[in-house]
PDB file of C-alpha atoms and ligand atoms in Angstrom:
ATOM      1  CA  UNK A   1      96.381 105.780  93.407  1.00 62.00           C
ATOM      2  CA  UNK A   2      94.054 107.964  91.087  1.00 66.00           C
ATOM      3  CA  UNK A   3      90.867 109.568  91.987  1.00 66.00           C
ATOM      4  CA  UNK A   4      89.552 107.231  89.946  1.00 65.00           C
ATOM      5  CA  UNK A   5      91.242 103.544  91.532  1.00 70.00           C
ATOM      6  CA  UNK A   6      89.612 105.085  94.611  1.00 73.00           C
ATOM      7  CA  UNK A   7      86.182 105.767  93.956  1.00 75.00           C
ATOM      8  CA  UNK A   8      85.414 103.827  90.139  1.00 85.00           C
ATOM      9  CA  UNK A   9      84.080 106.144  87.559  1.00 87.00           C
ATOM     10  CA  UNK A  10      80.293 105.328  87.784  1.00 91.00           C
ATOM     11  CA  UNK A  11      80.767 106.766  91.639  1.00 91.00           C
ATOM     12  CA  UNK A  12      82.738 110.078  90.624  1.00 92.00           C
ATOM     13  CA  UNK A  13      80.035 110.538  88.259  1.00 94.00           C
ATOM     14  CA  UNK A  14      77.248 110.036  90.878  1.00 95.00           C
ATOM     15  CA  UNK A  15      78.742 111.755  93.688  1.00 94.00           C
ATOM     16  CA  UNK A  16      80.357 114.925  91.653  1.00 95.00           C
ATOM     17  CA  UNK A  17      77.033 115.537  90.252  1.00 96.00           C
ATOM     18  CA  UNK A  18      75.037 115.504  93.305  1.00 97.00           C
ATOM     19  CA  UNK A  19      77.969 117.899  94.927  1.00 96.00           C
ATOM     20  CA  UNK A  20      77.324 119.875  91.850  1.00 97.00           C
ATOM     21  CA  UNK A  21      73.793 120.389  92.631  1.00 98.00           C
ATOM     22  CA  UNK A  22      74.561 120.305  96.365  1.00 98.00           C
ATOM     23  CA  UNK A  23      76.431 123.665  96.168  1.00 97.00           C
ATOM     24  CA  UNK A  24      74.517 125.170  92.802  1.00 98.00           C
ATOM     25  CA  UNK A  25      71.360 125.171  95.368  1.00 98.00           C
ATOM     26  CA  UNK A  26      73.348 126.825  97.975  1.00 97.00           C
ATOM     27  CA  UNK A  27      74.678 129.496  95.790  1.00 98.00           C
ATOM     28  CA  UNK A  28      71.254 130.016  95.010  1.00 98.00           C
ATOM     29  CA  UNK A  29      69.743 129.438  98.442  1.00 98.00           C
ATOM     30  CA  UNK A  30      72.414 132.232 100.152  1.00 98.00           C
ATOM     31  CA  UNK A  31      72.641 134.684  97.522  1.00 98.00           C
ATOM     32  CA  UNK A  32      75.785 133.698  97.056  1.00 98.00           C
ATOM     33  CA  UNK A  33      77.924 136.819  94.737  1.00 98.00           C
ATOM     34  CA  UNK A  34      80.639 136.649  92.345  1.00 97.00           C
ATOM     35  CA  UNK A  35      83.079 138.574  94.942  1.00 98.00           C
ATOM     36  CA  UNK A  36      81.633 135.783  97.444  1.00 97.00           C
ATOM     37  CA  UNK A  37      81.959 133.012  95.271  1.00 97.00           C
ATOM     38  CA  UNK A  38      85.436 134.613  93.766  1.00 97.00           C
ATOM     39  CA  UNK A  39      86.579 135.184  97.801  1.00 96.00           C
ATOM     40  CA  UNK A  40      85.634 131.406  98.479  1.00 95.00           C
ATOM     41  CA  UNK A  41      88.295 130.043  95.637  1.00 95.00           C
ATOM     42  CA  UNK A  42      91.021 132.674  96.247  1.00 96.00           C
ATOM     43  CA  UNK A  43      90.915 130.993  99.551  1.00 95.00           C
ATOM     44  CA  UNK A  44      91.375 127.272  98.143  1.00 95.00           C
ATOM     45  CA  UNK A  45      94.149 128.585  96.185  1.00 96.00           C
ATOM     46  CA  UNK A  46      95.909 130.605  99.368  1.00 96.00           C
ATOM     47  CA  UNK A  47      95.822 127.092 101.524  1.00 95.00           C
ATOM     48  CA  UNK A  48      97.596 125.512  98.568  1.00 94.00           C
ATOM     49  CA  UNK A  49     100.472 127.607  98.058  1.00 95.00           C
ATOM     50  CA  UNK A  50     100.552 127.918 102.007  1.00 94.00           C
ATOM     51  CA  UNK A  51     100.735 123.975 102.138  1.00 90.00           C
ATOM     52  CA  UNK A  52      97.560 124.320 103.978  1.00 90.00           C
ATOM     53  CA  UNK A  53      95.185 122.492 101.761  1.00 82.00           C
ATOM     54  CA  UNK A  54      94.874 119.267 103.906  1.00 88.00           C
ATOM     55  CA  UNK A  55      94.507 120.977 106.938  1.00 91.00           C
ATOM     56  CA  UNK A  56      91.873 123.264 105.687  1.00 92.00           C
ATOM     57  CA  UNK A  57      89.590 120.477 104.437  1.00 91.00           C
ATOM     58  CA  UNK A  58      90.762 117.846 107.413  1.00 91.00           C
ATOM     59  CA  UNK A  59      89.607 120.004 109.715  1.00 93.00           C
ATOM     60  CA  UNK A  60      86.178 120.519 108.717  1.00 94.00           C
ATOM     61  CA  UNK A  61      85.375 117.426 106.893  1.00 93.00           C
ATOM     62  CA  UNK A  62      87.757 114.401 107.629  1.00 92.00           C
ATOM     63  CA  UNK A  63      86.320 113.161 110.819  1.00 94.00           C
ATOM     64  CA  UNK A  64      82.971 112.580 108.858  1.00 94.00           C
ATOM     65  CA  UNK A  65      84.169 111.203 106.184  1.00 92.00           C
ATOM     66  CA  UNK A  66      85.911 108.519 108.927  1.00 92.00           C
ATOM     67  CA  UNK A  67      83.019 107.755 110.341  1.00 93.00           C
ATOM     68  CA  UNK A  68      81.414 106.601 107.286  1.00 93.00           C
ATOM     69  CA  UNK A  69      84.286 103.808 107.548  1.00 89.00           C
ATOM     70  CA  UNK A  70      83.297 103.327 111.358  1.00 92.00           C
ATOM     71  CA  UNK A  71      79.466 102.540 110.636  1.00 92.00           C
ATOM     72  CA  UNK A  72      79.267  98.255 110.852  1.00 89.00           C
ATOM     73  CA  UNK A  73      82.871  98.101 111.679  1.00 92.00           C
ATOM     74  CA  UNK A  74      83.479  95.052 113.864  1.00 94.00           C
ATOM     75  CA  UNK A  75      87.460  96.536 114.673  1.00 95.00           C
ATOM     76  CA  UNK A  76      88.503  99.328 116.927  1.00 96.00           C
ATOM     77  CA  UNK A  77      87.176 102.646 115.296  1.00 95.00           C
ATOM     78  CA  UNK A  78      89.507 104.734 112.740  1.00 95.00           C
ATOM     79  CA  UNK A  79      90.050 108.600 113.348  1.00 95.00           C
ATOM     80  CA  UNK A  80      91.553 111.258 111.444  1.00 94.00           C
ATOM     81  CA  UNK A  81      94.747 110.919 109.635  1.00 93.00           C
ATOM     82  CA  UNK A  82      95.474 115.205 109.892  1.00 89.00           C
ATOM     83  CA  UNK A  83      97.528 116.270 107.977  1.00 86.00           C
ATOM     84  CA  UNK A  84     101.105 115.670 109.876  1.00 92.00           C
ATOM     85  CA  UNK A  85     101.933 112.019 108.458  1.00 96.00           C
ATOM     86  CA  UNK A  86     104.963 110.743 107.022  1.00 97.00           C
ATOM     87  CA  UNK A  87     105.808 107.599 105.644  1.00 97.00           C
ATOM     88  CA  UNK A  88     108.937 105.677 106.191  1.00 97.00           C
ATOM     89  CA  UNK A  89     109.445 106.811 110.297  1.00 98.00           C
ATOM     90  CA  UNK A  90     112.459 104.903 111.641  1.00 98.00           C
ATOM     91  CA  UNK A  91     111.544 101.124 112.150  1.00 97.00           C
ATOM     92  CA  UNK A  92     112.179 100.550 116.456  1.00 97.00           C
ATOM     93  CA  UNK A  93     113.858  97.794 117.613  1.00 88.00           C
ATOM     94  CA  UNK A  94     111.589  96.175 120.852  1.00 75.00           C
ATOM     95  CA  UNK A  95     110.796  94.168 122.767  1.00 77.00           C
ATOM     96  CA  UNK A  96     110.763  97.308 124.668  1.00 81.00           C
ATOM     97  CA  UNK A  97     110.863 100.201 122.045  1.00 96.00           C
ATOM     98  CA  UNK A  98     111.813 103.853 122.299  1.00 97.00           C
ATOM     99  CA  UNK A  99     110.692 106.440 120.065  1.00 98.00           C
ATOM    100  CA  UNK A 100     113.530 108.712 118.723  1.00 98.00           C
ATOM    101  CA  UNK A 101     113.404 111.675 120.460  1.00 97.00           C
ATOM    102  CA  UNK A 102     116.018 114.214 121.910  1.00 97.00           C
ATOM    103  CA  UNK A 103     118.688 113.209 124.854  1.00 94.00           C
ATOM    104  CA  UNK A 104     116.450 116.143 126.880  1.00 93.00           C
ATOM    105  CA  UNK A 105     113.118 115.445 125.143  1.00 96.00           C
ATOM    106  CA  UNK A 106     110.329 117.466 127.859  1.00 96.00           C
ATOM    107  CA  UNK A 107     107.205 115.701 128.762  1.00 96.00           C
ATOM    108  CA  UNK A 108     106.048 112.992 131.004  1.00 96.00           C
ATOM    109  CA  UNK A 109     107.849 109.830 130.341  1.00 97.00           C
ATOM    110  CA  UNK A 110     105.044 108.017 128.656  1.00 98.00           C
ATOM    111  CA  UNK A 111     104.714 103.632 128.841  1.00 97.00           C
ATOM    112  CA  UNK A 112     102.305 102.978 126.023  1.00 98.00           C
ATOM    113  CA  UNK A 113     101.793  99.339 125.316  1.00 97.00           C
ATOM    114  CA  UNK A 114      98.743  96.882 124.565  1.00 98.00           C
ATOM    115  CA  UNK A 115      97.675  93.824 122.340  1.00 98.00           C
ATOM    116  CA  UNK A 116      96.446  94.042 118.890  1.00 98.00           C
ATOM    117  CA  UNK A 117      94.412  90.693 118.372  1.00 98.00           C
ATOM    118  CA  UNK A 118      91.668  89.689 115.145  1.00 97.00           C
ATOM    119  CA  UNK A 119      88.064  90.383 115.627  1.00 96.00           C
ATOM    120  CA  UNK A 120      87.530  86.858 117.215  1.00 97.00           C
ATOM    121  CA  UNK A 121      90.764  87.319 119.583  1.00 97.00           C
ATOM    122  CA  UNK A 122      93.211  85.999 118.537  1.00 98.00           C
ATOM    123  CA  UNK A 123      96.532  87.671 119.167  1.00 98.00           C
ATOM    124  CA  UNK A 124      98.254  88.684 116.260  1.00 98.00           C
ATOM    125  CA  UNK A 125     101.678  88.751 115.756  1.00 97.00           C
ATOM    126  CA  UNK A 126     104.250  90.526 113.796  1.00 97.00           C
ATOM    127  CA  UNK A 127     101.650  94.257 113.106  1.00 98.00           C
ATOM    128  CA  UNK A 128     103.327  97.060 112.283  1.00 98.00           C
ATOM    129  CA  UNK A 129     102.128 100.018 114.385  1.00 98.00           C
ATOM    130  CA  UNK A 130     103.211 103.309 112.826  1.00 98.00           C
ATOM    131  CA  UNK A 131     102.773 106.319 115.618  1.00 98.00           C
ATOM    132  CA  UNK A 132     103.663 109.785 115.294  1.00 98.00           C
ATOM    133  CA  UNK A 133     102.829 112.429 118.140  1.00 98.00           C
ATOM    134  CA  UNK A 134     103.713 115.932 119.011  1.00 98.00           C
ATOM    135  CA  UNK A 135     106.465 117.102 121.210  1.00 98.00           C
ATOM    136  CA  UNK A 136     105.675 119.245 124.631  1.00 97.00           C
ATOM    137  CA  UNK A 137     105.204 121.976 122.548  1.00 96.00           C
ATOM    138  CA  UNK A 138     102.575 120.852 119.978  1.00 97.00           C
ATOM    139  CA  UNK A 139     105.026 120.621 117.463  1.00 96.00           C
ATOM    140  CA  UNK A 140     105.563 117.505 115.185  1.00 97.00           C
ATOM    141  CA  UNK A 141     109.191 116.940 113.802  1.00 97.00           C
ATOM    142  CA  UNK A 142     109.656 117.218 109.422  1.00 95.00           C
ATOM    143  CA  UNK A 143     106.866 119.699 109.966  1.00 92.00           C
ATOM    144  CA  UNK A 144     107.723 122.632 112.081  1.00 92.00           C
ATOM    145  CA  UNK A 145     111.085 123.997 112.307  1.00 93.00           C
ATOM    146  CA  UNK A 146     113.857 123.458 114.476  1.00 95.00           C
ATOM    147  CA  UNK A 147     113.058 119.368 115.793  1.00 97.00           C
ATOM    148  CA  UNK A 148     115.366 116.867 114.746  1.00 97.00           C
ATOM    149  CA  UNK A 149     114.342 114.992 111.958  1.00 98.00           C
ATOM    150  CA  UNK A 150     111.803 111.790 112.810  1.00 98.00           C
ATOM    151  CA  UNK A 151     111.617 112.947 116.442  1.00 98.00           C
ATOM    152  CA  UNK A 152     108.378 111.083 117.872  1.00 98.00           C
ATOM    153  CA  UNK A 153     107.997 109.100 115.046  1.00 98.00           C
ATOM    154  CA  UNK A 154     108.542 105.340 114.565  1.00 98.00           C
ATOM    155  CA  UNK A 155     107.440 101.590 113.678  1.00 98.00           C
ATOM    156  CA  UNK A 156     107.490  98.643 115.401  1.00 98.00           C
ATOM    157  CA  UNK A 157     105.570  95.501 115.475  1.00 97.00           C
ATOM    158  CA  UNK A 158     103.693  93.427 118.041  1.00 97.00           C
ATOM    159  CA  UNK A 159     105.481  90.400 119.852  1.00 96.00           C
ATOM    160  CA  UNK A 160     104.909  86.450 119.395  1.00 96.00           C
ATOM    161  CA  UNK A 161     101.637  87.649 121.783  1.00 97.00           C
ATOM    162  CA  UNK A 162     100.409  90.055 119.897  1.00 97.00           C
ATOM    163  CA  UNK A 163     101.577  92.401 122.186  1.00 97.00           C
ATOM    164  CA  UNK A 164     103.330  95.713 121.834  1.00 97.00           C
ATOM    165  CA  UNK A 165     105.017  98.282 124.194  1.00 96.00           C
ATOM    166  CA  UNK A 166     106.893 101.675 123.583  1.00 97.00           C
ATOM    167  CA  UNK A 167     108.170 104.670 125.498  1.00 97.00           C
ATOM    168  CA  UNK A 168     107.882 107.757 124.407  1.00 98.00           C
ATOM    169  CA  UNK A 169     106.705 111.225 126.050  1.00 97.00           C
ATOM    170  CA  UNK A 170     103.089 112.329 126.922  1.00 98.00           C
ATOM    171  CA  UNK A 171     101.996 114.743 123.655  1.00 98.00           C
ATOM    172  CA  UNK A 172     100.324 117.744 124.863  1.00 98.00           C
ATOM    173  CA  UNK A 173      96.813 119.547 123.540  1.00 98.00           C
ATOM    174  CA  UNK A 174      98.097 122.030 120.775  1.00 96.00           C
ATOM    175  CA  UNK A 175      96.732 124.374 118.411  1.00 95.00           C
ATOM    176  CA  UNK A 176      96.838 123.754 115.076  1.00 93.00           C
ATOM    177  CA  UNK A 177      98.467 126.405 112.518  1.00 90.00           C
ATOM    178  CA  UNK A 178      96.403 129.754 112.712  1.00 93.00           C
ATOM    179  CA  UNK A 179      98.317 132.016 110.929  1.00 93.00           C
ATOM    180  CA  UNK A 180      97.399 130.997 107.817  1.00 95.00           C
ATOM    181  CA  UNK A 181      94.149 130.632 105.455  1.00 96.00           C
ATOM    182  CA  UNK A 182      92.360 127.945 107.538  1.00 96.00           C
ATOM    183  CA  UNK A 183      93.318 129.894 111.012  1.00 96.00           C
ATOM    184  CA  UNK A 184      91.252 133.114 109.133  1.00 96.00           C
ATOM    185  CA  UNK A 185      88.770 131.150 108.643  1.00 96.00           C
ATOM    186  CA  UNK A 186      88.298 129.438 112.170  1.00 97.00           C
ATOM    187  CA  UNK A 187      89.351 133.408 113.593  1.00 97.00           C
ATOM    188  CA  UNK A 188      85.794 134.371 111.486  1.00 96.00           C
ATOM    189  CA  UNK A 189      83.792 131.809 112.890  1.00 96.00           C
ATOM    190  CA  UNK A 190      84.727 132.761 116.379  1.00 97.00           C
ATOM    191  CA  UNK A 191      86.058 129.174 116.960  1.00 96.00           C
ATOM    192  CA  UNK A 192      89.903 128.294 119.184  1.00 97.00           C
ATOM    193  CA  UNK A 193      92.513 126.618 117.546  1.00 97.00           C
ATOM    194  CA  UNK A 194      93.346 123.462 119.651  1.00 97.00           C
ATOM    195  CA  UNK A 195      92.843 119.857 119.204  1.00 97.00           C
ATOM    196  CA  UNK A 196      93.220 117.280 122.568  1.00 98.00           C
ATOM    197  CA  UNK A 197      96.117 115.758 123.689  1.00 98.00           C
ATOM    198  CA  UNK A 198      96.462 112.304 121.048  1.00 98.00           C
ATOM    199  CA  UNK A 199      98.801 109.764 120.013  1.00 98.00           C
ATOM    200  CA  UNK A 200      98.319 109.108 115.702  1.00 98.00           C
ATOM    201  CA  UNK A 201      99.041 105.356 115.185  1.00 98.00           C
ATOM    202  CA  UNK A 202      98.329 103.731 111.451  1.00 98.00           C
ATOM    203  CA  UNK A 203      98.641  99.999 112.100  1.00 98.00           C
ATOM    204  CA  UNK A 204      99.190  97.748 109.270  1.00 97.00           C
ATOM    205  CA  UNK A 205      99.895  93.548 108.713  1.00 97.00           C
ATOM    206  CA  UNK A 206      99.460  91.425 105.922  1.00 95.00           C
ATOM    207  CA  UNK A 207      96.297  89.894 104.985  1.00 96.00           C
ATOM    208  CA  UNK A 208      94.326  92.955 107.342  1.00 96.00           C
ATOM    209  CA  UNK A 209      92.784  96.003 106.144  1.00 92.00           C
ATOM    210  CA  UNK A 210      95.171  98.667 107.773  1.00 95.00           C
ATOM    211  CA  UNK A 211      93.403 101.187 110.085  1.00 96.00           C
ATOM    212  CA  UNK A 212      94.379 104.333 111.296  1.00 96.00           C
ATOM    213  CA  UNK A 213      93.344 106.126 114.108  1.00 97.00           C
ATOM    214  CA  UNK A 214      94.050 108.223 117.332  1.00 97.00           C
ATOM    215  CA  UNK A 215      94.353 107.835 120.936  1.00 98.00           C
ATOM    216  CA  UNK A 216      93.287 110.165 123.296  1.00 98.00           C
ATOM    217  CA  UNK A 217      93.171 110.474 127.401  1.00 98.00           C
ATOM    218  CA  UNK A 218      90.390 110.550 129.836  1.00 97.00           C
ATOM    219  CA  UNK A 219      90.457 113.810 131.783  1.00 95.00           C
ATOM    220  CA  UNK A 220      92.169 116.160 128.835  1.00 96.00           C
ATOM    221  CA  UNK A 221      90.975 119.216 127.742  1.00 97.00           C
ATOM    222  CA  UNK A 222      89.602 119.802 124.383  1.00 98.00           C
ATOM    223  CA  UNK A 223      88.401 116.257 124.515  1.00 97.00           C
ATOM    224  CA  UNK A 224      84.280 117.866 124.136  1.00 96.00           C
ATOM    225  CA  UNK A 225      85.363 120.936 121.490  1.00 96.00           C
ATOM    226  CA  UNK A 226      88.178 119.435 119.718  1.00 97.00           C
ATOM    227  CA  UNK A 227      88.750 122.071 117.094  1.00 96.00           C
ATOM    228  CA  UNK A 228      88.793 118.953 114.230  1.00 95.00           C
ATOM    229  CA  UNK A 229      85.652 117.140 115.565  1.00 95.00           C
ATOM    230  CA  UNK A 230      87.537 114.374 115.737  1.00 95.00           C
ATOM    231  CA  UNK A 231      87.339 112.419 119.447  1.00 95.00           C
ATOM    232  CA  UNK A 232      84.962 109.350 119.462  1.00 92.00           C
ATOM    233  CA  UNK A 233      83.949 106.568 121.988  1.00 86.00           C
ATOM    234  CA  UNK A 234      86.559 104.404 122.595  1.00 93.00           C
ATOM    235  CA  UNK A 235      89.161 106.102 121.656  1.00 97.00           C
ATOM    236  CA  UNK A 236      89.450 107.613 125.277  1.00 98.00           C
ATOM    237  CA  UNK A 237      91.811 105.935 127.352  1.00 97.00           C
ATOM    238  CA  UNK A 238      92.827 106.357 131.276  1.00 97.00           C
ATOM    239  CA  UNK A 239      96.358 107.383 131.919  1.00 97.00           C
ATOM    240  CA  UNK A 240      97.969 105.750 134.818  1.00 97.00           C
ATOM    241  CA  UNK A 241     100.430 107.922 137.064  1.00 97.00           C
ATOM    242  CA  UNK A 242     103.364 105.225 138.255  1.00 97.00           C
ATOM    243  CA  UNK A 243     105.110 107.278 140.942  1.00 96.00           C
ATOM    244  CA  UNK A 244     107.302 103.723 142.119  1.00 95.00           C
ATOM    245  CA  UNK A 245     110.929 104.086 141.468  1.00 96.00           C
ATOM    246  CA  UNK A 246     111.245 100.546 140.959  1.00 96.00           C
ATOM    247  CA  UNK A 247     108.611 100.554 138.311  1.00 94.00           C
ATOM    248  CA  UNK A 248     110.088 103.521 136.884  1.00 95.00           C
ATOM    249  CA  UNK A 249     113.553 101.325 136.674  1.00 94.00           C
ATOM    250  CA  UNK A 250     111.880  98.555 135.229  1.00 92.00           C
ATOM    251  CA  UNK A 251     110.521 100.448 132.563  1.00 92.00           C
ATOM    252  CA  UNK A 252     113.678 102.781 131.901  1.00 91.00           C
ATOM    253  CA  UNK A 253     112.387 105.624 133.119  1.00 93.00           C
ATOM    254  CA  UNK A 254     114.314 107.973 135.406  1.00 91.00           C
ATOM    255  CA  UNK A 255     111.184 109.352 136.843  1.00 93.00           C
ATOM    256  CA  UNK A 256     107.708 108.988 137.117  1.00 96.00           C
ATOM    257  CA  UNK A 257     105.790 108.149 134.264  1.00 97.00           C
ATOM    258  CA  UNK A 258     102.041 107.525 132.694  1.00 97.00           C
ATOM    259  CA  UNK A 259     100.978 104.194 131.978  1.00 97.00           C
ATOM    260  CA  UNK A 260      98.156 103.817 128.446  1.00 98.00           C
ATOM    261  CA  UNK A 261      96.976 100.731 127.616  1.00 98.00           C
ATOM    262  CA  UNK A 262      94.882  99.840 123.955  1.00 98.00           C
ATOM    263  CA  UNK A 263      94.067  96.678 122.740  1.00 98.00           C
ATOM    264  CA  UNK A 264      93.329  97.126 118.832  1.00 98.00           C
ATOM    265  CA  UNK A 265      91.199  95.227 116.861  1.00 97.00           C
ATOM    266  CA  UNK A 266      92.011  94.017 113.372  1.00 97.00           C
ATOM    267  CA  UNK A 267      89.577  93.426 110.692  1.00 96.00           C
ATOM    268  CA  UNK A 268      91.086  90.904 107.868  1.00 95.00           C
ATOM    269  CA  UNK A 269      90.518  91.553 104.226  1.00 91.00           C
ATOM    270  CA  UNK A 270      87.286  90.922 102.974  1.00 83.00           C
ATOM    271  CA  UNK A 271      88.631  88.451 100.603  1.00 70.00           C
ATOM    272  CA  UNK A 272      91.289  86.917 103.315  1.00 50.00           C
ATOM    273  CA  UNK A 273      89.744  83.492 104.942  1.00 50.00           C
ATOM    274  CA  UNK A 274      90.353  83.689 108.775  1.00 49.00           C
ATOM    275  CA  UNK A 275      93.406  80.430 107.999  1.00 47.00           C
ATOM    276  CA  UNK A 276      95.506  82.557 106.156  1.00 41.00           C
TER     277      UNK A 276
HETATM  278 FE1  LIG B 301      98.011 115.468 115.722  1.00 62.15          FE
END
């Protein structure tokens, strides 16, 4: 989709202008110099070719631009995509699915399940939720080196209940990159480097707008100076520490795991009647 699809060319026009005079004034309000001005673009340019330019800008300006989306939603609130997303992740086979991960994958086991209904109720079948987390080290597989390809990453879809339940392992806080452009940048401002523990889930049906957001756990660090700004109300879930081997059995765990429950909230389409 073009700049253009996205935003209609009366609204570049309006909104590229009023940047324009947004950041004329502040050149002229700072003092801003050529070497300034000069450094400023060198350092666009340096995120690019380091494959940094989505995390440079998500981390200072996506989680606003979310929340835009968020005001008068009636759904469960969106968060941040970040930058670590990949399309296509293996499609899971439930009832009971299990991300892909590595025969000795470290972490706590993690249950994950929950209903995904319309904003009236109703359960909805058949939603694809799309979830991608990092490993116990931070680390998020097709990104960093050395993790099996599609690790922590997969789809599947809720039940004839419009329930949904996977297993995976309990992601860890982790820094984001800092040895690169935007790292300089946060280094300069005196600011750390990590983001709370979260799971990244896009979920997606026909006939409903898809949302994506993040899910994050009551008690984590990080969750008051997340480094991207990005926790919000109700996004904050309890995890619940199963220490039953016969619950751990049931659930096909060899060990104690953490139980996380979220019940999403669709919205349709604006131009989807609620019967189809
Ligand atoms: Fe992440």
């Amino acid at each position: 989709m073009t700049h253009i699809e996205v935003a209609g060319a009366d609204r570049i026009r309006t909104v590229v202008e009023d940047l324009e005079r947004v950041l004329l004034d502040f050149v002229r309000t700072r003092g801003i110099t050529h070497a300034q001005y000069r450094a400023a673009t060198d350092l666009i340019i340096e995120s690019v070719k380091a494959g940094e330019e989505s995390l440079l800008f998500d981390v200072f300006f996506e989680a606003e631009a979310t929340d835009v989306g968020n005001a008068g939603r009636e759904g469960s609130p969106e968060a941040i995509e970040g930058p670590f997303y990949l399309e296509n992740a293996p499609q899971l086979q439930g009832p009971v699915n299990v991300m892909p991960q590595r025969p000795d994958e470290r972490g706590v086991p993690l249950l994950f399940r929950g209903t995904v209904t319309d904003v009236d109720g109703r359960p909805l079948p058949g939603i694809e939720l799309d979830l991608w987390h990092a490993d116990a080290d931070g680390l998020y597989s097709n990104i960093h080196p050395g993790i099996p390809d599609w690790n922590l990453r997969g789809r599947f879809t809720t039940d004839g209940d419009g329930a949904f339940q996977v297993r995976t392992i309990l992601p860890p806080p982790y820094e984001i990159p800092k040895d690169g452009p935007t790292g300089r940048v946060l280094r300069a401002l005196g600011r750390h480097f990590f983001r709370p523990a979260h799971l990244h889930v896009k979920l997606r049906g026909a006939g409903f707008e898809e949302m994506t957001s993040q899910l994050y756990f009551e008690g984590g660090d990080y969750l008051e100076d997340d480094v991207a700004g990005a926790v919000r109300d109700g996004l904050v879930i309890p995890l619940v520490t199963v220490d039953d081997p016969a619950r751990s059995t049931e659930h096909g765990f060899d060990r104690p795991f953490v139980d996380a429950r979220y019940d999403f909230v669709l919205e349709r389409r604006a131009n989807t009647s609620a019967s189809a």
